[in-house]
Amino acid sequence: MLITPAFAQAAGAAGDTNSMLMSLLPFALIFVIMYFLILRPQQKKVKEHAEMVKNVRRGDTIITSGGLVGKVTKVIDDDVVEFEVADGIRARQMRQMITGVRAKGEPLSDRPETEGKTKPAKGAKNKDVAPANDAGEAKDDSATK
């Protein structure tokens, strides 16, 4: 017998480290696949959400995490916005709880708009003339009195 028992044990131990690396390879491969299929897209969504929330401004139509839809009326600070759910009903919401922006609104100007000062349409001669009825005739309010 030329092979001693100690040498035989050492040769078996070298084979164990190689098989141990091969048994860990599937776990490493699963982690790499999970990183590219799950973690990276989620990180991308988080960045997009943070950018969307940062860019919310007055006039935008938003959806909250509770399902409320409203128009932003005021940006309180970096964390809170005020939005109008219905006429005269306003609520404050944390920016992070905004799940989506449905419509980007034009930023409202700080100047009050001139109400009732619209230009008359071309061809309109008299303000008192009502719009045409079903028969296509114009109705004058002063004629019915």
XYZ file of C-alpha atoms in Angstrom:
145
model
C 0.000 0.000 0.000
C 1.629 3.101 -1.145
C -1.109 5.552 -0.087
C -1.181 6.417 3.581
C -4.507 7.075 5.323
C -3.580 10.743 6.040
C -2.954 11.440 2.366
C -6.248 9.821 1.408
C -8.127 12.012 3.906
C -6.480 15.158 2.513
C -7.537 14.265 -1.022
C -11.141 13.787 0.136
C -11.172 17.185 1.876
C -10.147 18.976 -1.332
C -13.115 17.455 -3.110
C -15.452 18.672 -0.334
C -14.576 22.357 -0.828
C -15.242 22.085 -4.531
C -18.611 20.424 -3.964
C -19.456 23.017 -1.294
C -18.891 25.850 -3.807
C -21.031 24.045 -6.345
C -23.845 23.708 -3.796
C -23.737 27.486 -3.087
C -23.778 28.406 -6.779
C -27.581 27.974 -7.212
C -28.249 30.286 -4.247
C -25.979 32.967 -5.690
C -27.641 32.563 -9.074
C -31.114 32.915 -7.499
C -30.012 36.092 -5.696
C -28.683 37.637 -8.926
C -31.920 36.810 -10.765
C -34.027 38.244 -7.916
C -31.939 41.418 -7.939
C -32.562 42.084 -11.623
C -36.205 40.949 -11.701
C -37.475 42.331 -8.376
C -35.143 44.733 -6.583
C -33.991 46.965 -9.467
C -37.497 47.604 -10.875
C -38.755 48.387 -7.369
C -35.934 50.872 -6.799
C -36.797 52.487 -10.137
C -40.470 52.812 -9.119
C -39.484 54.389 -5.801
C -37.327 56.969 -7.600
C -40.137 57.768 -10.074
C -42.658 58.157 -7.218
C -40.324 60.465 -5.297
C -39.822 62.585 -8.428
C -43.582 62.700 -9.099
C -44.353 63.725 -5.515
C -41.630 66.369 -5.592
C -43.106 67.915 -8.753
C -46.716 68.175 -7.506
C -47.856 71.777 -7.761
C -50.997 73.858 -7.528
C -53.582 72.932 -10.142
C -52.590 69.246 -10.475
C -55.266 66.574 -10.139
C -54.021 63.912 -7.709
C -55.070 60.518 -6.373
C -54.356 59.764 -2.712
C -53.577 56.399 -1.168
C -57.101 56.406 0.293
C -58.621 56.725 -3.163
C -59.619 60.393 -2.998
C -59.284 62.392 -6.190
C -58.869 66.142 -5.996
C -57.176 69.231 -7.326
C -54.208 70.700 -5.441
C -55.099 74.176 -4.215
C -52.104 74.956 -2.037
C -48.649 73.572 -1.342
C -48.226 73.994 2.417
C -44.586 72.901 2.679
C -42.262 70.148 1.457
C -44.344 67.444 3.144
C -47.985 68.635 2.991
C -50.332 69.752 0.211
C -53.913 70.971 0.421
C -56.345 69.715 -2.201
C -60.001 70.254 -3.006
C -62.151 67.128 -3.171
C -65.417 68.917 -4.025
C -66.598 72.517 -4.109
C -65.618 74.040 -0.769
C -64.275 70.764 0.693
C -60.532 70.859 1.200
C -58.221 68.383 2.855
C -54.534 68.254 3.689
C -52.470 65.298 2.621
C -48.908 64.166 3.158
C -47.045 64.213 -0.144
C -45.820 60.643 0.290
C -49.429 59.423 0.414
C -50.095 60.705 -3.115
C -50.191 57.662 -5.365
C -50.632 59.353 -8.713
C -51.057 62.548 -10.668
C -53.885 62.240 -13.191
C -53.567 65.623 -14.876
C -50.849 68.194 -14.704
C -52.576 71.532 -14.311
C -51.433 74.914 -15.402
C -50.021 76.782 -12.419
C -52.586 79.305 -11.298
C -51.402 82.885 -11.414
C -51.318 84.987 -8.270
C -53.172 87.825 -10.000
C -56.959 87.789 -9.691
C -58.598 87.159 -13.028
C -60.996 89.736 -14.405
C -64.412 88.167 -14.118
C -67.134 89.027 -16.591
C -64.811 90.913 -18.921
C -64.834 88.617 -21.883
C -64.817 89.765 -25.444
C -68.144 89.387 -27.247
C -68.201 86.902 -30.070
C -67.979 88.183 -33.608
C -71.404 88.985 -34.995
C -73.040 89.408 -31.561
C -74.877 92.734 -31.595
C -77.079 92.759 -28.507
C -76.332 91.326 -25.047
C -80.038 91.017 -24.245
C -80.727 88.603 -27.090
C -81.012 85.051 -25.795
C -79.411 82.190 -27.673
C -81.405 80.563 -30.427
C -84.108 78.118 -29.334
C -84.992 74.800 -30.968
C -86.769 76.491 -33.901
C -83.634 78.461 -34.697
C -85.150 81.817 -33.735
C -83.543 84.336 -31.410
C -85.683 85.302 -28.441
C -85.580 88.863 -27.093
C -86.369 89.203 -23.351
C -87.691 92.747 -23.725
C -90.311 91.663 -26.299
C -92.053 89.260 -23.869
C -92.761 91.906 -21.207
